[in-house]
Tab-separated table of C-alpha atoms and ligand atoms in Angstrom:
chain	number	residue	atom	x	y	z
A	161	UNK	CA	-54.547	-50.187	115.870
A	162	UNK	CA	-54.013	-53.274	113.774
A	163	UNK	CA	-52.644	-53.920	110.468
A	164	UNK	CA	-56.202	-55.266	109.761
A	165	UNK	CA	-57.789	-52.110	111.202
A	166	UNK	CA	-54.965	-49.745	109.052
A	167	UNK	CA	-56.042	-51.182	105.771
A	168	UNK	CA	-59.783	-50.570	106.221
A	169	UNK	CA	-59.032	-47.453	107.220
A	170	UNK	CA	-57.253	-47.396	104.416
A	171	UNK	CA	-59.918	-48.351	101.754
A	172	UNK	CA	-62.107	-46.417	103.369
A	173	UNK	CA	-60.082	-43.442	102.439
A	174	UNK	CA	-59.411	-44.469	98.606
A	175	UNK	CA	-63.417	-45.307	98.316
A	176	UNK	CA	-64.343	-41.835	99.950
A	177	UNK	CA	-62.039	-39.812	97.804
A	178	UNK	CA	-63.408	-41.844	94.787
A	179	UNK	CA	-66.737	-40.983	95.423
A	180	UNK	CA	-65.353	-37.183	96.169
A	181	UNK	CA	-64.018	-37.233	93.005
A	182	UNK	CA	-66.997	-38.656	91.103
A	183	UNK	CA	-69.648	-35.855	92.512
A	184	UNK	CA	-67.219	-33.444	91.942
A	185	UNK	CA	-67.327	-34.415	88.502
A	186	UNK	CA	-70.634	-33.896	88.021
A	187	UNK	CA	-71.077	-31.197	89.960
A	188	UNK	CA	-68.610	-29.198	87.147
A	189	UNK	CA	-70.064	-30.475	84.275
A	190	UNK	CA	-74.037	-29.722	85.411
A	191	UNK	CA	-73.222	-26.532	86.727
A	192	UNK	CA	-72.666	-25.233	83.646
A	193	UNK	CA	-70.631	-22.195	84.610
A	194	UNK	CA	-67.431	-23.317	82.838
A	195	UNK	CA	-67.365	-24.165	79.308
A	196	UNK	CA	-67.530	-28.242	79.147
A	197	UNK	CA	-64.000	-29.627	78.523
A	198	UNK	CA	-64.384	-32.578	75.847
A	199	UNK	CA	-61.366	-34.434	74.647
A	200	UNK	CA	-61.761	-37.018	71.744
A	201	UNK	CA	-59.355	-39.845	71.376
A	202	UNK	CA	-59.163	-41.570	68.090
A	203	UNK	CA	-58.549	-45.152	67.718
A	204	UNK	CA	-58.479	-47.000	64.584
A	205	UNK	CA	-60.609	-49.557	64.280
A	206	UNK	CA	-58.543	-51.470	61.625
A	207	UNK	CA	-55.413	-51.536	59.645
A	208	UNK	CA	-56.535	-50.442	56.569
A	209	UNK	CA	-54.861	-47.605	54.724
A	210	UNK	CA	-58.160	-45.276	54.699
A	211	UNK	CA	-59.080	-44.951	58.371
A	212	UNK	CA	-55.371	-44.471	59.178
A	213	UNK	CA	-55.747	-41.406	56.147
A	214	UNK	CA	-59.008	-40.124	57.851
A	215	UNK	CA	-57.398	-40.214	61.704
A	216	UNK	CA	-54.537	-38.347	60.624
A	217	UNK	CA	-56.868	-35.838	58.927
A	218	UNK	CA	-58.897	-35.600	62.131
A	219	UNK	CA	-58.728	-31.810	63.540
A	220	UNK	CA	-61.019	-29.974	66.274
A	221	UNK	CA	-62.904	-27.893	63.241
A	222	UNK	CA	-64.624	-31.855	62.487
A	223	UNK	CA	-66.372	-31.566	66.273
A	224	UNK	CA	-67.303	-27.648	66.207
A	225	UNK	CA	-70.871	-28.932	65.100
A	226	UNK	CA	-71.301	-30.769	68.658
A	227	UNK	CA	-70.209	-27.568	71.101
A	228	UNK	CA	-72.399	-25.213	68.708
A	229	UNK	CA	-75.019	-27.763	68.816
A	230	UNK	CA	-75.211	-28.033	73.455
A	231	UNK	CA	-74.766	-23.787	73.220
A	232	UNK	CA	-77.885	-22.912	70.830
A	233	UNK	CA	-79.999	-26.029	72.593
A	234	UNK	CA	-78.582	-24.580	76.124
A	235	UNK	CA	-79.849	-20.883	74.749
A	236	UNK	CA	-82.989	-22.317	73.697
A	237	UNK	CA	-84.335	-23.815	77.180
A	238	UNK	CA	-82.190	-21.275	79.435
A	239	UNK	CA	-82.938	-18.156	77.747
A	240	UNK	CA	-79.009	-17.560	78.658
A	241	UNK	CA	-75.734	-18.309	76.550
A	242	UNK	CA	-73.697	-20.829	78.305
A	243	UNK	CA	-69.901	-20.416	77.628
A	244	UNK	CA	-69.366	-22.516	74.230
A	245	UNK	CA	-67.830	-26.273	74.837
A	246	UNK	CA	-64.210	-26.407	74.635
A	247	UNK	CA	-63.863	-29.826	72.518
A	248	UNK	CA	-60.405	-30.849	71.586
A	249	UNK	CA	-59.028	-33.737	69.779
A	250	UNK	CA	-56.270	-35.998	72.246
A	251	UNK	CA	-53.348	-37.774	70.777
A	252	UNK	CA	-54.212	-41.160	68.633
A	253	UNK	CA	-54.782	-43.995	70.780
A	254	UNK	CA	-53.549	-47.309	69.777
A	255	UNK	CA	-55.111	-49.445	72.388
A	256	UNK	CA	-58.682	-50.313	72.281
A	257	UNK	CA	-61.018	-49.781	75.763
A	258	UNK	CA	-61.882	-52.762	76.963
A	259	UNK	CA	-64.928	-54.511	75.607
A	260	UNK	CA	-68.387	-54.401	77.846
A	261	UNK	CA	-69.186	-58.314	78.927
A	262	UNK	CA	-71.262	-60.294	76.494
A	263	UNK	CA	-73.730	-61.571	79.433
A	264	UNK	CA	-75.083	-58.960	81.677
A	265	UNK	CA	-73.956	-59.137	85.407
A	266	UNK	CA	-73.880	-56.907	88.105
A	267	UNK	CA	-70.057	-58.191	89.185
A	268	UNK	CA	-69.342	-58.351	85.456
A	269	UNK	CA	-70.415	-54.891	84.912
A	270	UNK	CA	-69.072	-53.195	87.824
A	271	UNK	CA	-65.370	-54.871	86.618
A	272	UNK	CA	-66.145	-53.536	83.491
A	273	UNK	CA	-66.781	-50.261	84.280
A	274	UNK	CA	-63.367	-49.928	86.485
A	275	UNK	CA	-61.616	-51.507	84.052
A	276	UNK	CA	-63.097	-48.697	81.506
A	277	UNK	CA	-62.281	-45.777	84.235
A	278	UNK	CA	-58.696	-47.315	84.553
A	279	UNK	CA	-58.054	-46.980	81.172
A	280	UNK	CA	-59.475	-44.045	80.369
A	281	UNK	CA	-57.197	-42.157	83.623
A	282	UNK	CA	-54.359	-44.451	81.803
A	283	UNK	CA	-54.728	-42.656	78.572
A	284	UNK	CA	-55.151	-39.312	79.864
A	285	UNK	CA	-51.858	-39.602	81.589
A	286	UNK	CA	-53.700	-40.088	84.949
A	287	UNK	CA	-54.868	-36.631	85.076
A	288	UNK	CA	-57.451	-36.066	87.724
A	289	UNK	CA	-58.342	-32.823	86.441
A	290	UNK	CA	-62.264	-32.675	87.292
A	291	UNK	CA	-65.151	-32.222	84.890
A	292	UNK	CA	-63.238	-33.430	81.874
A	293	UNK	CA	-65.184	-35.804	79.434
A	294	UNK	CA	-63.036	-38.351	77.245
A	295	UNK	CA	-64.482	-39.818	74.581
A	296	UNK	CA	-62.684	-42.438	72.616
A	297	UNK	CA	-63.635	-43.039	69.081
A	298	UNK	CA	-62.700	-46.014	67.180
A	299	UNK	CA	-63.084	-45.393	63.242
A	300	UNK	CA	-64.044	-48.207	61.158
A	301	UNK	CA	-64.261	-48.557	57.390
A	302	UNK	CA	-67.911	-47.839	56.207
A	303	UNK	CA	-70.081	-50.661	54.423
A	304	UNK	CA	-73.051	-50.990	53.336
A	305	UNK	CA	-75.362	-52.263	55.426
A	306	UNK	CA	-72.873	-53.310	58.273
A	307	UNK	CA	-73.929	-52.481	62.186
A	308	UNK	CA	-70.896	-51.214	64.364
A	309	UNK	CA	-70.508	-52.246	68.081
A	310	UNK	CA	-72.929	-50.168	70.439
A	311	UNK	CA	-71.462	-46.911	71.588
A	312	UNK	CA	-71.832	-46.324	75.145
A	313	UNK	CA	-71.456	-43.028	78.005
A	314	UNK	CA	-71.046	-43.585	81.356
A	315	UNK	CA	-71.656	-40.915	84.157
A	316	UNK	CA	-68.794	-42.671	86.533
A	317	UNK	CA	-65.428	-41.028	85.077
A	318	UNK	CA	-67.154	-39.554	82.332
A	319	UNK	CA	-66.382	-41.833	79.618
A	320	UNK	CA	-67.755	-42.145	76.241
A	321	UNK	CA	-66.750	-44.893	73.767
A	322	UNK	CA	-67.966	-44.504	69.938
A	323	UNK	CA	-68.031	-46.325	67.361
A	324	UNK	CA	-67.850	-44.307	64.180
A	325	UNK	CA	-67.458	-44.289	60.251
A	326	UNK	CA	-63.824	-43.328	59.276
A	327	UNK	CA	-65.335	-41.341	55.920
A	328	UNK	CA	-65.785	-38.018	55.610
A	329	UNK	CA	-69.730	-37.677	54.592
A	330	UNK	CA	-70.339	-39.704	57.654
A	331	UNK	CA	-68.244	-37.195	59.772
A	332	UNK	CA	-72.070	-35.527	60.292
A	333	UNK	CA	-73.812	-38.701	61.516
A	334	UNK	CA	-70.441	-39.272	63.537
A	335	UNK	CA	-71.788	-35.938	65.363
A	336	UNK	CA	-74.729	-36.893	66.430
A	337	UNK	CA	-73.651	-40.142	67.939
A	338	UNK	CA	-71.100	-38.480	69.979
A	339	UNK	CA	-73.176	-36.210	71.311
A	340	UNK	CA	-75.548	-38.583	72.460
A	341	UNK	CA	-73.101	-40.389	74.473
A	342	UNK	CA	-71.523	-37.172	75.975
A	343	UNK	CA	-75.211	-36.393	76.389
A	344	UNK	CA	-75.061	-39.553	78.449
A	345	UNK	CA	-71.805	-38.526	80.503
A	346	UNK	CA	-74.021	-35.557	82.024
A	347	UNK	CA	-77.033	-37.922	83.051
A	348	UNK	CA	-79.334	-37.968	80.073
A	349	UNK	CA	-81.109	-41.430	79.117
A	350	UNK	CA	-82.281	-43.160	76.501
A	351	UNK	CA	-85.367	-42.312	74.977
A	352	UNK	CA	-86.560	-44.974	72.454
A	353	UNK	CA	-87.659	-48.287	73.249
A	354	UNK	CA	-88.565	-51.271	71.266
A	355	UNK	CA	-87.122	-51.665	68.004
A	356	UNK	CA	-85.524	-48.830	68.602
A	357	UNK	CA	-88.634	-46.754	68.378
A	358	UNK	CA	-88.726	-42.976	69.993
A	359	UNK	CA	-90.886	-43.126	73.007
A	360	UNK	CA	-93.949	-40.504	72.977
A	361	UNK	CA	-93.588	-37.363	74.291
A	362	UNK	CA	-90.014	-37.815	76.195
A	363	UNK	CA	-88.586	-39.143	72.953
A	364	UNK	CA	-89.941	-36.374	70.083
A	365	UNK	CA	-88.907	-33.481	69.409
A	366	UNK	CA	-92.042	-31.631	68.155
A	367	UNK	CA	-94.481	-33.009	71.067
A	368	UNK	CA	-97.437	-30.505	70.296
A	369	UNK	CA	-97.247	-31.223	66.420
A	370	UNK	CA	-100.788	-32.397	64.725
A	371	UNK	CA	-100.481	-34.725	63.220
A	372	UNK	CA	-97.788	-36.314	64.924
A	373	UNK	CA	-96.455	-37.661	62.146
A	374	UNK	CA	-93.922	-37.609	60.204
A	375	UNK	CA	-91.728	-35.621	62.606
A	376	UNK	CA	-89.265	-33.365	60.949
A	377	UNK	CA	-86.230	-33.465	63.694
A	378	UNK	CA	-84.987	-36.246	66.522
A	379	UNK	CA	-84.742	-35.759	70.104
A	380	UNK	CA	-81.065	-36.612	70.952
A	381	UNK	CA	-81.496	-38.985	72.798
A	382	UNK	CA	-84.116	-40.993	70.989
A	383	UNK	CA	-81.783	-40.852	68.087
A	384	UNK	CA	-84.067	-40.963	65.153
A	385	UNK	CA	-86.922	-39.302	63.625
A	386	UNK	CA	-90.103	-41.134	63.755
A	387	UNK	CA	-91.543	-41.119	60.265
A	388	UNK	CA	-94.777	-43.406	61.582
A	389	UNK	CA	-95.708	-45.342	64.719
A	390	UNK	CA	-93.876	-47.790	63.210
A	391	UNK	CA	-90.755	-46.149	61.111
A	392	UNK	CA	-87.848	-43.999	62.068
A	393	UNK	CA	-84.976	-42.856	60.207
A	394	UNK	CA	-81.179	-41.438	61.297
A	395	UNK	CA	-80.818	-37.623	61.453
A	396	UNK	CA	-78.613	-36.297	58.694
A	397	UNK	CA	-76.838	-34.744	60.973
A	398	UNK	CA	-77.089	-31.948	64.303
A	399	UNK	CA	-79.455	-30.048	62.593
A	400	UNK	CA	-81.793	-32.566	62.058
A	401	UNK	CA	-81.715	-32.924	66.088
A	402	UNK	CA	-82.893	-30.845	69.084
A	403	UNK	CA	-82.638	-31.430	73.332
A	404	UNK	CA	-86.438	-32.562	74.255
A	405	UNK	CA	-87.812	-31.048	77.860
A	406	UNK	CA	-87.167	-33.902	79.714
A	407	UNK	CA	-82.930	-34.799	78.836
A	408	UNK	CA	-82.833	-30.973	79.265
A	409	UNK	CA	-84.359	-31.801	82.555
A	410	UNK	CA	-82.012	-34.469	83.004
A	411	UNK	CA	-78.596	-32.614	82.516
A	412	UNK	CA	-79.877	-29.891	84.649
A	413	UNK	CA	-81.105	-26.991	82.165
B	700	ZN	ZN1	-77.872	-44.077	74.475
């Protein structure tokens, strides 16, 4: 055998335990025997005085909402009680994940994503403990009117990145978009399409109601509540939100 022949061999190896490692990821966090293991990594998203006051606040009791949130949904389409999430807040972060390309590419997206895996095993102290989601938020002050950076969950590595409202009456909102994105982690996809718009009947919540509208709760992963065929507004917060039949579908309930 060759050098040439030892280092394909070798590569070989590293991509086969890579994708080992990948559908052994998902096959602990859709089997839903174990409680899911969720760690949250706060980042600030600036050096102001108030989001470094509201990260060092931060404790697990802000995220209870979330686990209670995937057990009662889990109860509602299983008819069983899965064991209640185990969500737990990781050490402050200073370094921010790297940002997702500007222009869409498949090369530039598959670097991106590696990158984003790289750092995430970095933070995590290279753990390779399977099934466990990390999701890094990055706080930012809250102003009227201003649109944070898309959050984002990938199903590679199980990686969520959030971008959130460092205040405490957003911690709610904050709730729902982090469980969309871990939503995300375990296979679930969007549900609303243009302008943002739930799409009928994946994307509501009450499917069978007449009339159809207003709706009175979101579908996770549409994100909003449509008001009119035309008008949807942000859930308060978890209870304002159920699992529709088809992400249920998708995260194997
Ligand atoms: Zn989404």
């Amino acid at each position: 055998m060759t050098f040439k022949h030892v280092r394909i061999l070798l590569l070989l190896a590293v991509l086969l335990a890579a994708a080992g490692l990948r559908a052994w990821d998902r096959h602990v966090v859709t089997s839903w025997q174990s409680p899911l293991t969720v760690v949250i990594f706060p980042i600030r998203g600036d050096d102001s005085a108030e989001i470094a006051k509201y990260v060092q606040k931060l404790d697990r009791a802000r995220f209870a909402p979330v686990g209670d949130f995937i057990q009662q949904q889990g109860a509602r389409f299983s008819g069983r009680l899965f064991p209640l999430p185990d969500i737990s807040l990781g050490k402050e972060i200073a370094e921010l994940p790297p940002a997702r390309p500007a222009r869409q590419s498949v090369s530039g997206n598959m670097l991106w994503s590696l990158k984003l895996r790289y750092y995430a095993l970095r933070q995590s102290g290279f753990s390779l403990r399977p099934g466990v989601i990390r999701i890094f938020v990055i706080y930012h002050q809250g102003e009227e009117g201003k649109a944070l950076d898309h959050s984002l969950g990938i199903r590679d590595g199980l990686i969520g990145v959030v971008h959130a409202f460092g205040l405490p009456k957003q911690d709610a909102q904050n709730n729902v978009v982090m469980t969309h994105e871990l939503l995300h982690t375990l296979g679930a996809t969007d549900k609303y399409g243009a302008q943002n718009m739930p799409v009928y009947p994946e994307g509501f919540a009450e499917v069978k109601d007449s009339p159809q509208y207003p709706q009175r709760m979101a579908e996770i992963m549409a994100g909003r509540i449509p008001l009119s065929a035309t008008r949807a507004r942000m859930p308060s917060g978890l209870e304002e939100c159920v699992i529709g039949y088809k992400t249920a579908y998708e995260i194997h309930w």
